mmCIF file of C-alpha atoms and ligand atoms in Angstrom:
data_model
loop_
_atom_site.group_PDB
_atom_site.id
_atom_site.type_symbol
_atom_site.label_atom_id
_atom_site.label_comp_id
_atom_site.label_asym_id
_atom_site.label_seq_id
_atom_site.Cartn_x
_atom_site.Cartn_y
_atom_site.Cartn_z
ATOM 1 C CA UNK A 1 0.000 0.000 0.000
ATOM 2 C CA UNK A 2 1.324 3.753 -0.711
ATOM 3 C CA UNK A 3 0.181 6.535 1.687
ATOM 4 C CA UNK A 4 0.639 9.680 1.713
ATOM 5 C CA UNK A 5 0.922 11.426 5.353
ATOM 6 C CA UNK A 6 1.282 14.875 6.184
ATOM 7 C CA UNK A 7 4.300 15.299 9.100
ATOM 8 C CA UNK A 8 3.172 18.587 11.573
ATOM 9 C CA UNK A 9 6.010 18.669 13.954
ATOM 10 C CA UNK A 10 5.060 22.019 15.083
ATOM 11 C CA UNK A 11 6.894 23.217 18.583
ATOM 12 C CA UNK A 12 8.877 22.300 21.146
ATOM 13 C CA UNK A 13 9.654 18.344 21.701
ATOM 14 C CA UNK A 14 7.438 17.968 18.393
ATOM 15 C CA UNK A 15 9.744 17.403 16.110
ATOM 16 C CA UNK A 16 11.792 15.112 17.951
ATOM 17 C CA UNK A 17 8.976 12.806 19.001
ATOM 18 C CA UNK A 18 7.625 12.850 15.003
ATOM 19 C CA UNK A 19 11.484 11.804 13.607
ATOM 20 C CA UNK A 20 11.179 8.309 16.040
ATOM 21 C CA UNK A 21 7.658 7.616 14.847
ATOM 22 C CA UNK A 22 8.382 8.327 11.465
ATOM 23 C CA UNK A 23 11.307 5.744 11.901
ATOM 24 C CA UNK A 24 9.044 3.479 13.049
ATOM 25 C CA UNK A 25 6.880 4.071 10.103
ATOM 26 C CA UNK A 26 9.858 3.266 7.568
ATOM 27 C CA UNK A 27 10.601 0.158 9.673
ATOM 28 C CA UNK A 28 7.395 -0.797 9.149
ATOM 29 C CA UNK A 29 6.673 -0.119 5.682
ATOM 30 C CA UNK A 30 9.782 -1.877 4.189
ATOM 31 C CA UNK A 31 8.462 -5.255 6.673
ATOM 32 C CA UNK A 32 5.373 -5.281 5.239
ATOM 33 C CA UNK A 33 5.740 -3.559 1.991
ATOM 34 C CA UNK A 34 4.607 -0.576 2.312
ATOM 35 C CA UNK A 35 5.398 2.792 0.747
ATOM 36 C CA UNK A 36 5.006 6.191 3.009
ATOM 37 C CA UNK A 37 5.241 9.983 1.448
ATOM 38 C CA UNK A 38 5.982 11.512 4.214
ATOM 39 C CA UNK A 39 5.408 16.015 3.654
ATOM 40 C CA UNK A 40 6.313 18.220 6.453
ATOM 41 C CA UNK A 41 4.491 21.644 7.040
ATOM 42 C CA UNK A 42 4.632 24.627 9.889
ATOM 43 C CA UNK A 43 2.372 24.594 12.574
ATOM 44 C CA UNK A 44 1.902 26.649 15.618
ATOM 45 C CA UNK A 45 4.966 28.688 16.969
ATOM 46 C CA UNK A 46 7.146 27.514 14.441
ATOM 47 C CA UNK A 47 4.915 28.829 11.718
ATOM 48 C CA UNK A 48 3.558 31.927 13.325
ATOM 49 C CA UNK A 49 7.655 32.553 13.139
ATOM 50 C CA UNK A 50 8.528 32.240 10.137
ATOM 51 C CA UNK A 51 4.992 33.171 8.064
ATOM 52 C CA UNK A 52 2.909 34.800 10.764
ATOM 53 C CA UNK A 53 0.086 32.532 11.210
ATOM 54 C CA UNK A 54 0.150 29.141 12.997
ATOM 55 C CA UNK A 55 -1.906 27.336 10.300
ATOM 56 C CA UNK A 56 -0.826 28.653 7.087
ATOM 57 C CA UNK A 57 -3.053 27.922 4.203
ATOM 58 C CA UNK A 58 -0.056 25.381 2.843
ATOM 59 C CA UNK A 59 -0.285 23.287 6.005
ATOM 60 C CA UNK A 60 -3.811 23.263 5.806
ATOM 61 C CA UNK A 61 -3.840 21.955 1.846
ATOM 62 C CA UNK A 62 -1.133 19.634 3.074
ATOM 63 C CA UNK A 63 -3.333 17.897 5.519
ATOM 64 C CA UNK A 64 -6.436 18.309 3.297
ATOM 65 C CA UNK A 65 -4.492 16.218 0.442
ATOM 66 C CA UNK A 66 -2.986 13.583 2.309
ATOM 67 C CA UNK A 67 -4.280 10.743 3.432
ATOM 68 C CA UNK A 68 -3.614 11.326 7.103
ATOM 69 C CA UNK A 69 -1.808 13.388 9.554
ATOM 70 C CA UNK A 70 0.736 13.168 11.916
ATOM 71 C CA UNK A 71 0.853 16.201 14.798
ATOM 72 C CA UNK A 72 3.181 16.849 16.791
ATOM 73 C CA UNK A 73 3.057 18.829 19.534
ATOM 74 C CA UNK A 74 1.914 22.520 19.824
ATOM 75 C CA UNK A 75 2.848 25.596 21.821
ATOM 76 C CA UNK A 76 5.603 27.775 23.398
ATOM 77 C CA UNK A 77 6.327 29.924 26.886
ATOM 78 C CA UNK A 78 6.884 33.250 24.737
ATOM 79 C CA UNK A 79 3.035 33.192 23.794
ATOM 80 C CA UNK A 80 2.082 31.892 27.442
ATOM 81 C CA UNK A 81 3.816 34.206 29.409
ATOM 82 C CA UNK A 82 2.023 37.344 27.210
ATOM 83 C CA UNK A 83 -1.820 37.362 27.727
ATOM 84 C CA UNK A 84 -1.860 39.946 25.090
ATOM 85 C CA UNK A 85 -0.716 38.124 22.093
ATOM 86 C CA UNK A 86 -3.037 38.825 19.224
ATOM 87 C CA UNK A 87 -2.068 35.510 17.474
ATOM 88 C CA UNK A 88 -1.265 32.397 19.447
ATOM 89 C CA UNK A 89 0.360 28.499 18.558
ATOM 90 C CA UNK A 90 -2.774 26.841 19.868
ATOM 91 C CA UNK A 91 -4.770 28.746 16.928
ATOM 92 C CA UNK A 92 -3.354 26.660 14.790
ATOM 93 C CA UNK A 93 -4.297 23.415 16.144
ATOM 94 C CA UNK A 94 -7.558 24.623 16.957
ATOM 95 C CA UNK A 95 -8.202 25.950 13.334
ATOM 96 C CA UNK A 96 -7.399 22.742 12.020
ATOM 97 C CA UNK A 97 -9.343 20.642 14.157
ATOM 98 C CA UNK A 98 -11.994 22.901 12.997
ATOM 99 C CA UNK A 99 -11.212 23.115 9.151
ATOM 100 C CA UNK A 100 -11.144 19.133 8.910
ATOM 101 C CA UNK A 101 -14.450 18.871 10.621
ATOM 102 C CA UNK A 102 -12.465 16.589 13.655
ATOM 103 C CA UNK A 103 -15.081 16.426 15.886
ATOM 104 C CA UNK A 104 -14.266 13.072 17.467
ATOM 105 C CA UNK A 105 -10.561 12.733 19.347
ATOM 106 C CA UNK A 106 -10.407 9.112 20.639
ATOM 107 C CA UNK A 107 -7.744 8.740 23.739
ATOM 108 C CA UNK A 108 -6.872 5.281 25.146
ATOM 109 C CA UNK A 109 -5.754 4.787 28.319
ATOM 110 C CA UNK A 110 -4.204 1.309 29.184
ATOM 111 C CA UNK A 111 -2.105 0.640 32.270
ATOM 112 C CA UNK A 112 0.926 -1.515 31.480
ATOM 113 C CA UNK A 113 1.889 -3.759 34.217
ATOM 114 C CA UNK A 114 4.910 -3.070 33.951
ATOM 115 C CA UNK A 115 4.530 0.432 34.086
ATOM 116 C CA UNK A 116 2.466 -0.051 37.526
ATOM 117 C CA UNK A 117 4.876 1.019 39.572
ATOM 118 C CA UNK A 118 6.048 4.364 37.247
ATOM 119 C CA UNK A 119 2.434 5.632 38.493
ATOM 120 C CA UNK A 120 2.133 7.571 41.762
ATOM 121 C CA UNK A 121 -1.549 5.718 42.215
ATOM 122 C CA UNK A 122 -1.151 1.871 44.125
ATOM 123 C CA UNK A 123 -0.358 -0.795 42.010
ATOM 124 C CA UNK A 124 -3.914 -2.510 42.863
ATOM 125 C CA UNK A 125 -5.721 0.951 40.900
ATOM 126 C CA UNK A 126 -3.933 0.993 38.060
ATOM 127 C CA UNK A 127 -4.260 -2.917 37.327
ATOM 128 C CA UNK A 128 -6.257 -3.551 34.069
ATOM 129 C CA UNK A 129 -7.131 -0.117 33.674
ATOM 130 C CA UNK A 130 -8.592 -0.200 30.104
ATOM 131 C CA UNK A 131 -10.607 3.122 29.002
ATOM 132 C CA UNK A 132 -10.733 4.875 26.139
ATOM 133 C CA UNK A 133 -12.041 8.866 26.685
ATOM 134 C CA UNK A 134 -14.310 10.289 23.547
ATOM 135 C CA UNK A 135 -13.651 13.651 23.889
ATOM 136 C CA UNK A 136 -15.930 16.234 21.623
ATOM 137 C CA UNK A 137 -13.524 18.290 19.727
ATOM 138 C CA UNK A 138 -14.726 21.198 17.534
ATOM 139 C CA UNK A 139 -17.387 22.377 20.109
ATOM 140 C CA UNK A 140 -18.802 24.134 23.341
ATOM 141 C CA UNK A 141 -16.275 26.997 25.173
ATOM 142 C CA UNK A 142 -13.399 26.050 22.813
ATOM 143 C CA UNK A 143 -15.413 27.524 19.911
ATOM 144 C CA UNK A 144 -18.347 29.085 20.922
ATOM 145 C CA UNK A 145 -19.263 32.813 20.271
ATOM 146 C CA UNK A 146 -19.475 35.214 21.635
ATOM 147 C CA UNK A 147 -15.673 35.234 23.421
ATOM 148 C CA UNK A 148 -13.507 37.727 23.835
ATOM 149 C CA UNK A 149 -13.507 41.129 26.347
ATOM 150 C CA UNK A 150 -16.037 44.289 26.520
ATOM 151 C CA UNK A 151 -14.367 47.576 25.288
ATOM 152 C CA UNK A 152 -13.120 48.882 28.683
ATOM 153 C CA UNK A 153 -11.306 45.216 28.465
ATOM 154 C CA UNK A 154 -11.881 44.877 32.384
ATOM 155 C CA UNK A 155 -14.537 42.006 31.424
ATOM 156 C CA UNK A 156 -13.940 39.038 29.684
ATOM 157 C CA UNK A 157 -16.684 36.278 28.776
ATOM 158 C CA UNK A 158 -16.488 32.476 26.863
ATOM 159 C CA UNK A 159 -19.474 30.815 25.389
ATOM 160 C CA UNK A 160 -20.638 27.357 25.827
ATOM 161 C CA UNK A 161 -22.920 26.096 22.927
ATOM 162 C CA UNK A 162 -23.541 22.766 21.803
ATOM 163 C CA UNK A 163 -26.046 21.704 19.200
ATOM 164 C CA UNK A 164 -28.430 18.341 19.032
ATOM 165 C CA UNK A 165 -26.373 17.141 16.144
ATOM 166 C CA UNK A 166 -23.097 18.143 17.025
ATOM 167 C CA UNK A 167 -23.989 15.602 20.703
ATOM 168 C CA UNK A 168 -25.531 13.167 18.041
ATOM 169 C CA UNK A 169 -22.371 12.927 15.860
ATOM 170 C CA UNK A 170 -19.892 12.192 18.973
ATOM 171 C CA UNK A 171 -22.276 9.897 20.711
ATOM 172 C CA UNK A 172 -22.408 7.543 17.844
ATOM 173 C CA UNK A 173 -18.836 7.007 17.218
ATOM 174 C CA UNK A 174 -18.606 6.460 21.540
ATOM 175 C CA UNK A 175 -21.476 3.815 21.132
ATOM 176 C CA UNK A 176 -19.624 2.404 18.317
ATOM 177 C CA UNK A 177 -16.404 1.917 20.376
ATOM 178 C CA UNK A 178 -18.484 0.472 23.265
ATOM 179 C CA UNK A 179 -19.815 -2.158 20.860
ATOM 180 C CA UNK A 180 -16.605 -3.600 20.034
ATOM 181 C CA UNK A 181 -15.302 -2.903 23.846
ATOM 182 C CA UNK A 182 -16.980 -3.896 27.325
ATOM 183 C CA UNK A 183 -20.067 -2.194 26.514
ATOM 184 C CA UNK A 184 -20.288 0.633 28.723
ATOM 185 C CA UNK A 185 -20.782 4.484 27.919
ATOM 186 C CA UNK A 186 -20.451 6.976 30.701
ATOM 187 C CA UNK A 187 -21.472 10.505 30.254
ATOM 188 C CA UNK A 188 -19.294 13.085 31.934
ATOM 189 C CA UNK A 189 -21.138 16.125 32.029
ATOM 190 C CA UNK A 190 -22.324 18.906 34.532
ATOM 191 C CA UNK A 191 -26.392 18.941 34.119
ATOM 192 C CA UNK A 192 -26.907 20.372 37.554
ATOM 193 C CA UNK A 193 -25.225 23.559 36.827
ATOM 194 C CA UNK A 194 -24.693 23.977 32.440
ATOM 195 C CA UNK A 195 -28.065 24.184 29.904
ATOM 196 C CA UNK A 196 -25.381 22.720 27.528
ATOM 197 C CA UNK A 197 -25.136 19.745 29.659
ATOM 198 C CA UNK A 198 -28.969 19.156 29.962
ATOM 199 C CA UNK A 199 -28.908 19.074 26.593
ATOM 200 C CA UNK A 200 -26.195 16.193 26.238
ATOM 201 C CA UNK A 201 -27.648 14.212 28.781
ATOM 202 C CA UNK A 202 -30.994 14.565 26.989
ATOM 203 C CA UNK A 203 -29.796 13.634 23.512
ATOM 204 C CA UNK A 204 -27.215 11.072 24.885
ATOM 205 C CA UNK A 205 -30.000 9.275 27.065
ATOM 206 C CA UNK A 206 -32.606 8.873 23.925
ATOM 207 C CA UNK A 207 -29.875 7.567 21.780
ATOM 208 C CA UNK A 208 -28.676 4.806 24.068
ATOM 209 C CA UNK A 209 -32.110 3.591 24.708
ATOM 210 C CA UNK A 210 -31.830 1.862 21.385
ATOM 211 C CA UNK A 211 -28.444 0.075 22.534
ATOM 212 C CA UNK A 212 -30.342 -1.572 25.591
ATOM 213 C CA UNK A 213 -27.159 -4.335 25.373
ATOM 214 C CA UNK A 214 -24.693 -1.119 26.301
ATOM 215 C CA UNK A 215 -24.707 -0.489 30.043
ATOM 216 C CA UNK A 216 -25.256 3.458 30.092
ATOM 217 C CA UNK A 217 -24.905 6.212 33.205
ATOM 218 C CA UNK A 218 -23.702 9.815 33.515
ATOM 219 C CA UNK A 219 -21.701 11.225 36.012
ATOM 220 C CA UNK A 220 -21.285 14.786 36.970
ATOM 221 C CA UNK A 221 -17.665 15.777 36.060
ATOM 222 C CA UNK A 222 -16.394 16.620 39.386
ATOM 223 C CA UNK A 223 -16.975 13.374 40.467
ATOM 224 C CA UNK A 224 -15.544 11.820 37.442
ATOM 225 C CA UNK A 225 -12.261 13.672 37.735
ATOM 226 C CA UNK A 226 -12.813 11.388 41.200
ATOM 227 C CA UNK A 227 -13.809 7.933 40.422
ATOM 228 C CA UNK A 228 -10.989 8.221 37.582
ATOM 229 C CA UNK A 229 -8.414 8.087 40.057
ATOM 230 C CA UNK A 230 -9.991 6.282 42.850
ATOM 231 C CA UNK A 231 -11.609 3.644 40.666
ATOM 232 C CA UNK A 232 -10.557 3.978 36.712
ATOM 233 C CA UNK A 233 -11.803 0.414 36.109
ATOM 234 C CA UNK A 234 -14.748 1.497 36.340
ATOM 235 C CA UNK A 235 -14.622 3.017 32.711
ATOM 236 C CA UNK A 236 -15.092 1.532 29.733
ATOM 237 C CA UNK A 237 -16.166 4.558 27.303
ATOM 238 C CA UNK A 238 -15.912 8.097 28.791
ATOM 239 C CA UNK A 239 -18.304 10.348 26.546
ATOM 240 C CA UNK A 240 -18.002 13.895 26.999
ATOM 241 C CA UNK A 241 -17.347 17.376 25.584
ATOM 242 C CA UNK A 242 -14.458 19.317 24.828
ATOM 243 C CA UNK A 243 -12.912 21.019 27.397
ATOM 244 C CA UNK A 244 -14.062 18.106 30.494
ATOM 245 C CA UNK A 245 -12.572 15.778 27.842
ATOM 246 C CA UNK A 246 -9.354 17.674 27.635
ATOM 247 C CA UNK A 247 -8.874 17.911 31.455
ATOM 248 C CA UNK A 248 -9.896 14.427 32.325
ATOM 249 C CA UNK A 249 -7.523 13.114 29.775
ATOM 250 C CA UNK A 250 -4.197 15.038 31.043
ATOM 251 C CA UNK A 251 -5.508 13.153 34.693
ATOM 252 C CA UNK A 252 -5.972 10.060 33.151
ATOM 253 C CA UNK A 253 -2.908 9.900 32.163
ATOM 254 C CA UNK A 254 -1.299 9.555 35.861
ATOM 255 C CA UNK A 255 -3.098 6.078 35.738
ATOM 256 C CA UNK A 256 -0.041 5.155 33.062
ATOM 257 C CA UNK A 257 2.603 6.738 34.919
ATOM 258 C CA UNK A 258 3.745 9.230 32.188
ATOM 259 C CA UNK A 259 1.517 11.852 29.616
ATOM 260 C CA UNK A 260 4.085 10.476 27.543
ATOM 261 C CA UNK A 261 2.439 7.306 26.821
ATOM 262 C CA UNK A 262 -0.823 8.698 25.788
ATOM 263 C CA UNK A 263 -1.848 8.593 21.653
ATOM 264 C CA UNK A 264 -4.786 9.801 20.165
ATOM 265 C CA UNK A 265 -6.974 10.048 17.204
ATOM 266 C CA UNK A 266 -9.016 12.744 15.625
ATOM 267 C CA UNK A 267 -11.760 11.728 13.176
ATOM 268 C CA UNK A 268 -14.336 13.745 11.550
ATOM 269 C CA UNK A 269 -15.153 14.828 7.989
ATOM 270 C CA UNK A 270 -12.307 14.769 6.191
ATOM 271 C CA UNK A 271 -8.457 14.388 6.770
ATOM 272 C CA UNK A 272 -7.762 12.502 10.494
ATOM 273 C CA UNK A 273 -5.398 13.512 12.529
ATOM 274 C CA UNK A 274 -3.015 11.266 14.941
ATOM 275 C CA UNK A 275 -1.185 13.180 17.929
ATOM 276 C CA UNK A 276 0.279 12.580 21.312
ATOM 277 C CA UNK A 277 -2.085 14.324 23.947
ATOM 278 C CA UNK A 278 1.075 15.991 25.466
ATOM 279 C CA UNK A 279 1.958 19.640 25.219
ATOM 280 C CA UNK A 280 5.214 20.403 23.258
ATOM 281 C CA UNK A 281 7.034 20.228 26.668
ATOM 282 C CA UNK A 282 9.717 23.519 25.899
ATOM 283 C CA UNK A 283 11.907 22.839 29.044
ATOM 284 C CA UNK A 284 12.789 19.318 26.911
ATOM 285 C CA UNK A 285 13.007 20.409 23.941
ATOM 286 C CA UNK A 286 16.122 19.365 21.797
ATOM 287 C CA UNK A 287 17.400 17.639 24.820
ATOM 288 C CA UNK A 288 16.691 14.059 23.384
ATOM 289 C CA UNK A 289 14.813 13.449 26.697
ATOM 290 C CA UNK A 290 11.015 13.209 25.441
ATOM 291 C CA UNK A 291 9.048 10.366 25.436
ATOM 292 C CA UNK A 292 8.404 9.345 21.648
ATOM 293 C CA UNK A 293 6.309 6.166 22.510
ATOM 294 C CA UNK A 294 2.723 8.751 22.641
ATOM 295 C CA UNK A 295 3.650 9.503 19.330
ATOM 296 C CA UNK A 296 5.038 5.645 18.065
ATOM 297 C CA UNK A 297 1.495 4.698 19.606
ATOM 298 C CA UNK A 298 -0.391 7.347 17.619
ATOM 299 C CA UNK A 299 1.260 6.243 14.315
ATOM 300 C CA UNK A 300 -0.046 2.842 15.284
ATOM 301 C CA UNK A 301 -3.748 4.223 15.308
ATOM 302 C CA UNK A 302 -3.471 5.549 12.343
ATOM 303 C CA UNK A 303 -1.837 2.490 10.713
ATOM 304 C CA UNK A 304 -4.813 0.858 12.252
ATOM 305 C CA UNK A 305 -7.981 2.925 12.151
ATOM 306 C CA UNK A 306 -7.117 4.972 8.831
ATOM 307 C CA UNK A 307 -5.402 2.071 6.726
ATOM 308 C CA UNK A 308 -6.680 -1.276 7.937
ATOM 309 C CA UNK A 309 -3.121 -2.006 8.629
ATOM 310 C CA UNK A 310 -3.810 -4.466 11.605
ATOM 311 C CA UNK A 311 -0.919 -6.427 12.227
ATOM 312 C CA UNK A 312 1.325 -3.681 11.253
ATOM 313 C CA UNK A 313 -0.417 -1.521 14.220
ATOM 314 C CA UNK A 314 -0.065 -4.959 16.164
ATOM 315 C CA UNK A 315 3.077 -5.000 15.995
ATOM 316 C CA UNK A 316 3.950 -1.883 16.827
ATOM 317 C CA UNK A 317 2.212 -1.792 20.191
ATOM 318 C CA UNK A 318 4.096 -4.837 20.581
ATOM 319 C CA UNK A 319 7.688 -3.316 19.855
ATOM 320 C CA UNK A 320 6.625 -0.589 22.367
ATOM 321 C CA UNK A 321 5.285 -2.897 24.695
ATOM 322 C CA UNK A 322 8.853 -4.800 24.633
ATOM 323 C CA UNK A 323 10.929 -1.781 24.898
ATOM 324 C CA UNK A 324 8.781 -0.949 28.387
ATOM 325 C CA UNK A 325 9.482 -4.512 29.758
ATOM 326 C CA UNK A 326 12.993 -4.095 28.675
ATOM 327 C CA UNK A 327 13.625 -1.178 30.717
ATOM 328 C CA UNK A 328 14.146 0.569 27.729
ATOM 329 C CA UNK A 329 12.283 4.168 28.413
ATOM 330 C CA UNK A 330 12.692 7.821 29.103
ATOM 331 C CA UNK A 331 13.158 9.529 32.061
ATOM 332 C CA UNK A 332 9.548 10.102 32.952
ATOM 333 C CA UNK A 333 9.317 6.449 33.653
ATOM 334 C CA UNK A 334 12.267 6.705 35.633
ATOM 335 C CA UNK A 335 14.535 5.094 32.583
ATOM 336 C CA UNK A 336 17.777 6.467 31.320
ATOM 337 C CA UNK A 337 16.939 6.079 27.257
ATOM 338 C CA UNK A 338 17.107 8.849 25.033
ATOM 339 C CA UNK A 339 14.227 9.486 22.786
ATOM 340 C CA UNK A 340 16.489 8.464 19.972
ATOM 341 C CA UNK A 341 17.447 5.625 21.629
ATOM 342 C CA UNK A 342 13.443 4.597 22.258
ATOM 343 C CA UNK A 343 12.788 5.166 18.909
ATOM 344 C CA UNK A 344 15.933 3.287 17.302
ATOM 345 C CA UNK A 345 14.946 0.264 19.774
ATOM 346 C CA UNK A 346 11.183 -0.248 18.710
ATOM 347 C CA UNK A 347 11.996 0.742 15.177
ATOM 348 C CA UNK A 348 15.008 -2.110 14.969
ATOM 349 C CA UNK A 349 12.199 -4.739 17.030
ATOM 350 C CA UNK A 350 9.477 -3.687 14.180
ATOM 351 C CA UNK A 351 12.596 -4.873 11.831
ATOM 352 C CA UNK A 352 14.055 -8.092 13.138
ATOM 353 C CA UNK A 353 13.346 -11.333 12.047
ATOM 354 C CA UNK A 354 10.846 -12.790 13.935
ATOM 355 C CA UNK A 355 8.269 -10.469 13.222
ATOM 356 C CA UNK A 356 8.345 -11.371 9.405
ATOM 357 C CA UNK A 357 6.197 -13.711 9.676
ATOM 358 C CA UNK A 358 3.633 -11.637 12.165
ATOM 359 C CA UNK A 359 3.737 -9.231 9.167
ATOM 360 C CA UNK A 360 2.161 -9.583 5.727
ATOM 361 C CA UNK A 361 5.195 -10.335 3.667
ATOM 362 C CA UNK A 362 5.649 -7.848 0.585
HETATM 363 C C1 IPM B 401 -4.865 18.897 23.878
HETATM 364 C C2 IPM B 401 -4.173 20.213 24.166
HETATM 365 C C3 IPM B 401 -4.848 21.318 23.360
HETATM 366 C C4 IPM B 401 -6.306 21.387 23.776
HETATM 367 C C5 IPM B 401 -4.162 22.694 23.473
HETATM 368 C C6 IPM B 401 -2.709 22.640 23.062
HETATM 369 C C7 IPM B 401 -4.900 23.759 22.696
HETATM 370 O O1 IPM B 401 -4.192 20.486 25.521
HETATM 371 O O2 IPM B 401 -4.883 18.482 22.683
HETATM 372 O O3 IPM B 401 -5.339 18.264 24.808
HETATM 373 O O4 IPM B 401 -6.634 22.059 24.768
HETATM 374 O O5 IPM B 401 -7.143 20.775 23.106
HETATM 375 MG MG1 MG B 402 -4.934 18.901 26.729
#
C-alpha cells in the first residue's frame, strides 16, 4: 500500500517525538511492503515565526491532500507568558481541528503492568485499567461565540454552545467503540449547573435507549475527575465534551505513569489527525529526553484505524510494549533512554526477524 501522510512537527519536543515515529513508520513499511510519502508543514509557533500565522493555508492543503496526519506537539512559553498576544500556537491546532471537521478525538488509556509502579496511584488501581475517553472536539467553550472582552477590556466572557447534532455525531462514534469494547458508555457532564449539559444528557440518554445491550450512566464531572483516580476500572467509554474531555484526559494519564504514553486520534469529515495528547514540553526540547512512545502509539492508530493495517499496528504496540518490559524508556518512567534511543529500539524490534512472519510479507 502507498500513503501519503502529512508530518506537523510544530513546537517544542514535536519534532523530535515525530522523527522516532516516522522511523518506526519506515521500519514498518519496508516489513510489510509498504510505501510512506511523508510532507512536512509549519504549525503553531514555528509557523507563526517564520509566516505569521500558525496554520498557514499550505499546512492546511497539506493535511487536506494527504491521506492522514501526523501532529506533533503545539505551543511555546513566549506566547504563554504574554496574555496579550493577538495571534497564538494553539490557533493553529484549533483551526485545524476545525477546518477538517475533527469532531471526534479518541484517547486510550491502558495501564501496562509493567509500568504499575512508574504511576504515583497503588499498584492494585492501576491494574487492568482499560478506558478509552471520547472527547468532543470542535465544540462548546473552545469555539463558541461570543468570546472575547467588553471595550473597557476589564470584562472578559467564553461561550458554551452545543447543538443536538453536534452531541448526536460524537455519541455515535462512543457507542460504536463500546460495541466492540466492554459495553459501557459513561457521560461526563455537569447537568446540575450547564443548559449545555442538559442538553447532552438529553440527547445522549434517547440515543442509548436503542443500545439496551450497552450499560449506560452519567456522572457529573467533578466526580468523574474522582472515580478516575480512585476507581478507573470502572470506565469503559468516557463520553463527553471538549474542554471536560481535555482535562480528564491530562488526569488520566497519571493512571499510566507518564503523559508520555498517551496517543490519540481525531476523526471527523475529512483528513484525520493522529497526535500525542502531550503539550510540546519547551523545558525538553532538543534535549533528546522526550518520550516518543505517545507519538510511536499514535502512528499505530493511524496504521490501524485509517489504513486497515492491523498487524502492522499490532506489531507496533508490541515493539513498544517490549521496549517498556525491557527497561528501555525515558526519564519520565524513571529510565535512562534517550528518545532516539526509544525510537531506534522499537523501530530495529518492528525490523528483526521474527516479526516477518507476524507481518504480511511484501
Ligand atoms: C490537547 C491540548 C490542546 C487542547 C491545546 C494545546 C490547545 O491540551 O490536545 O489536549 O486544549 O485541546
Ligand atoms: Mg490537553
Amino acid at each position: 500500500m502507498h500513503k501519503t501522510l502529512a508530518l506537523l512537527p510544530g513546537d517544542g519536543i514535536g519534532p523530535e517525538v515525530i522523527a522516532e515515529a516516522v522511523k518506526v513508520l519506515q521500519a514498518v513499511a519496508t516489513q510489510a511492503g509498504h510505501s510512506f510519502t511523508f510532507r512536512s508543514s509549519l504549525v503553531g509557533a514555528a509557523a507563526i515565526d517564520a509566516t505569521g500565522s500558525p496554520l498557514p493555508q499550505e499546512t492546511l492543503d497539506n493535511c487536506l491532500s494527504a491521506d492522514a496526519v501526523l501532529f506533533g506537539a503545539i505551543g511555546h512559553p513566549k506566547y504563554d507568558n504574554d496574555p496579550s498576544a493577538k495571534v497564538r500556537p494553539e490557533q493553529g491546532l484549533l483551526a485545524m481541528r476545525k477546518a477538517l471537521g475533527l469532531y471526534a478525538n479518541i484517547r486510550p488509556v491502558k495501564a501496562w503492568d509493567s509500568l504499575a509502579d512508574a504511576s504515583p496511584l497503588k499498584r492494585e488501581i492501576v491494574t487492568g485499567v482499560d478506558m478509552v475517553i471520547l472527547r468532543e472536539l470542535i465544540g462548546g467553550i473552545y469555539f463558541g461565540e461570543p468570546r472575547g472582552r467588553n471595550e473597557k477590556g476589564d470584562k472578559a466572557f467564553d461561550t458554551c454552545v452545543y447543538t443536538r447534532e453536534e452531541i448526536l455525531k460524537i455519541t455515535r462514534t462512543a457507542f460504536e467503540y463500546a460495541s466492540r469494547r466492554r459495553k459501557k458508555v459513561t457521560l461526563v457532564d455537569k447537568a446540575n449547573v450547564l443548559a449545555t449539559s442538559r442538553l447532552w444528557r438529553e440527547v445522549v440518554t434517547e440515543y442509548a435507549a436503542q443500545f439496551p445491550d450497552i450499560e449506560f450512566d452519567c456522572m457529573f464531572v467533578d466526580n468523574a475527575a474522582m472515580q478516575l483516580i480512585r476507581d478507573p476500572r470502572y470506565f469503559d467509554v468516557v463520553l463527553t465534551e471538549n474542554m471536560f474531555g481535555d482535562i480528564l484526559s491530562d488526569e488520566a494519564s497519571v493512571i499510566t505513569g507518564s503523559l508520555g504514553t498517551l496517543p490519540s486520534a481525531s476523526i471527523g469529515e475529512k483528513t484525520s489527525v493522529y497526535e500525542p495528547i502531550h503539550g510540546s514540553y519547551p523545558q525538553a526540547a532538543g534535549q533528546n529526553r522526550a518520550n516518543p512512545v505517545a507519538t510511536i502509539l499514535s502512528a499505530a492508530m493511524m496504521l490501524e484505524g485509517e489504513f486497515g493495517m492491523v498487524e502492522e499496528a499490532a506489531a507496533i504496540r508490541a515493539a513498544v510494549d517490549a521496549s517498556i518490559e525491557a527497561g528501555i524508556v525515558t526519564e519520565d518512567l524513571k529510565g535512562s533512554s534517550t528518545t532516539s534511543e526509544v525510537g531506534d529500539w522499537i523501530a530495529s524490534w518492528v525490523t528483526k526477524a521474527a516479526l516477518k512472519e507476524a507481518l504480511p510479507s511484501a
